[in-house]
Coordinates of C-alpha atoms in Angstrom, one line a residue:
M1 CA -21.8 24.9 -10.0
E2 CA -23.3 25.2 -6.5
Q3 CA -21.8 27.1 -3.6
V4 CA -21.5 25.2 0.1
D5 CA -21.6 27.3 2.8
K6 CA -19.7 26.5 6.0
Q7 CA -21.8 25.5 8.9
E8 CA -21.8 28.0 11.8
G9 CA -19.6 26.7 14.8
L10 CA -17.7 24.4 12.8
D11 CA -14.1 25.0 10.9
A12 CA -12.4 22.9 9.0
S13 CA -9.7 21.7 11.9
A14 CA -12.8 20.6 13.9
T15 CA -14.7 18.8 11.1
R16 CA -13.7 14.7 11.8
V17 CA -13.0 12.7 9.0
D18 CA -14.3 9.0 9.5
D19 CA -10.9 6.6 8.4
P20 CA -12.5 3.4 6.7
W21 CA -8.9 1.9 7.0
N22 CA -8.6 2.9 10.6
D23 CA -9.8 0.1 13.4
A24 CA -7.4 1.1 16.2
A25 CA -8.9 2.0 19.2
G26 CA -8.1 5.8 20.5
F27 CA -6.7 6.6 17.2
D28 CA -7.8 10.1 16.4
P29 CA -6.3 11.7 13.1
G30 CA -7.3 14.9 14.4
E31 CA -5.8 14.9 18.0
P32 CA -3.0 17.4 18.1
A33 CA 0.7 16.3 18.8
E34 CA 1.9 16.5 22.0
A35 CA 3.9 19.8 23.4
G36 CA 7.5 18.8 22.1
A37 CA 6.8 15.7 20.2
P38 CA 9.0 15.2 17.1
G39 CA 5.9 14.0 15.2
D40 CA 2.6 13.1 16.5
G41 CA 3.3 10.7 19.1
R42 CA 2.9 7.8 17.3
P43 CA 6.0 5.4 16.6
G44 CA 7.7 6.1 13.6
A45 CA 6.0 9.1 12.5
V46 CA 7.4 11.7 10.1
P47 CA 9.3 14.0 12.8
R48 CA 7.5 17.4 12.6
Q49 CA 10.2 20.0 11.5
R50 CA 9.7 23.2 9.6
V51 CA 10.9 22.7 6.2
H52 CA 10.5 25.1 3.5
S53 CA 10.0 23.1 0.0
A54 CA 8.2 20.5 -0.7
A55 CA 11.0 18.5 -2.4
E56 CA 12.4 18.8 1.2
I57 CA 9.2 17.4 2.6
Y58 CA 9.2 14.5 0.5
L59 CA 12.9 13.6 1.1
E60 CA 12.0 13.9 4.8
V61 CA 9.3 11.6 4.4
Q62 CA 11.3 9.0 2.5
R63 CA 13.9 8.9 5.2
S64 CA 11.4 8.3 7.6
P65 CA 11.2 5.0 9.8
A66 CA 7.6 4.9 8.8
F67 CA 8.1 5.4 4.9
Q68 CA 10.9 2.6 4.9
E69 CA 8.5 0.1 7.3
V70 CA 6.2 0.3 4.4
R71 CA 8.9 0.3 1.8
S72 CA 10.2 -2.8 3.5
R73 CA 6.5 -4.6 4.1
Y74 CA 6.1 -4.1 -0.1
R75 CA 9.5 -5.8 -0.8
R76 CA 8.7 -8.8 1.6
F77 CA 5.8 -9.6 -0.4
V78 CA 6.3 -8.7 -3.8
F79 CA 9.6 -9.7 -4.7
P80 CA 9.2 -13.3 -3.2
A81 CA 5.9 -13.6 -4.9
A82 CA 6.9 -12.3 -8.0
L83 CA 10.0 -15.0 -8.5
A84 CA 7.9 -17.8 -7.2
F85 CA 5.2 -16.8 -10.0
L86 CA 8.2 -16.3 -12.7
L87 CA 9.5 -19.6 -11.7
W88 CA 6.3 -21.7 -12.0
Y89 CA 5.5 -19.9 -15.6
L90 CA 8.8 -20.7 -16.8
A91 CA 8.5 -24.3 -15.5
Y92 CA 4.9 -24.5 -17.7
V93 CA 7.0 -23.1 -20.6
V94 CA 10.1 -25.1 -20.2
A95 CA 8.0 -28.5 -19.7
A96 CA 5.9 -27.7 -22.8
T97 CA 9.0 -27.1 -24.8
A98 CA 11.2 -30.0 -23.6
A99 CA 8.7 -32.9 -22.7
P100 CA 5.7 -32.5 -25.0
G101 CA 5.1 -36.5 -23.7
L102 CA 4.4 -35.1 -20.5
M103 CA 2.4 -32.3 -21.4
A104 CA 0.3 -34.8 -24.0
R105 CA -0.9 -37.3 -21.3
P106 CA -4.0 -37.7 -20.5
V107 CA -5.8 -36.5 -17.3
A108 CA -9.5 -37.0 -17.5
G109 CA -10.9 -37.7 -21.5
A110 CA -9.9 -35.3 -23.5
V111 CA -7.9 -33.0 -20.8
N112 CA -4.3 -33.2 -20.7
V113 CA -1.2 -32.1 -18.3
A114 CA -0.6 -29.2 -20.4
M115 CA -4.3 -28.2 -20.2
V116 CA -4.6 -28.2 -16.2
A117 CA -1.4 -26.7 -16.0
G118 CA -2.4 -23.8 -18.3
L119 CA -5.2 -23.5 -16.5
G120 CA -3.3 -23.4 -12.9
Q121 CA -1.2 -20.4 -14.4
F122 CA -4.6 -18.5 -14.6
L123 CA -5.5 -19.6 -11.4
T124 CA -2.1 -18.7 -9.8
T125 CA -3.0 -15.2 -11.4
F126 CA -6.1 -15.1 -9.2
L127 CA -4.5 -16.2 -6.3
L128 CA -1.6 -14.0 -6.3
T129 CA -3.7 -10.9 -7.2
W130 CA -5.9 -11.6 -4.1
A131 CA -2.9 -12.4 -1.9
Y132 CA -1.5 -8.8 -2.9
A133 CA -5.1 -7.3 -2.1
R134 CA -5.0 -8.7 0.9
H135 CA -1.1 -8.3 1.8
A136 CA -2.0 -4.5 0.9
R137 CA -5.1 -4.0 2.9
L138 CA -3.7 -5.9 6.3
R139 CA 0.1 -4.9 6.2
R140 CA 0.4 -1.4 4.0
D141 CA -2.5 0.8 3.8
H142 CA -2.8 2.1 7.2
A143 CA 0.8 2.9 7.4
A144 CA 0.6 4.5 3.7
L145 CA -2.7 6.5 4.7
E146 CA -0.9 7.7 7.8
L147 CA 2.0 8.7 5.7
R148 CA -0.2 10.4 3.2
W149 CA -2.1 12.3 6.0
D150 CA 1.6 14.0 7.2
T151 CA 2.8 14.8 4.0
Q152 CA -0.1 16.5 3.5
E153 CA 0.0 18.3 6.7
M154 CA 3.5 19.4 6.1
T155 CA 3.3 20.6 2.7
R156 CA 0.0 22.7 3.6
G157 CA 0.7 26.3 2.5
V158 CA 4.4 25.3 1.1
G159 CA 3.2 26.6 -2.5
R160 CA 1.3 30.0 -0.8
S161 CA 3.5 33.1 -0.7

């Protein structure tokens, strides 16, 4: 194992970590919070209070408006998308069972309605995966990363005596 020496003139708190998720102008995760501010100045940030155990810290983060917003954004996408996909899948299964004549109707050559609908299931799966990844990247990842930073900062030193 090789040893890594600390660079002279830099301490760990002064080293800036570039955040690939953050495009917001003026945001600096290394910037200290304002004096007397309940958090770090960001709206909905987890309040910086002295908490004594990791369990208390995670409960405080869970109760924070920022965490509730991340969960709300997740649920607003996932529940309707899952319901729509489930209904589409059940419609395909019911049509294959209840209307075999419709599903056997030729569309083009040997390709019938059942084959087109089955391929539509695969296409829908890929589209839903793409939409979920895009939604997470645009609507949740940045806020979740900020929560993680807040939580790590709050838990730093909790296990030490």
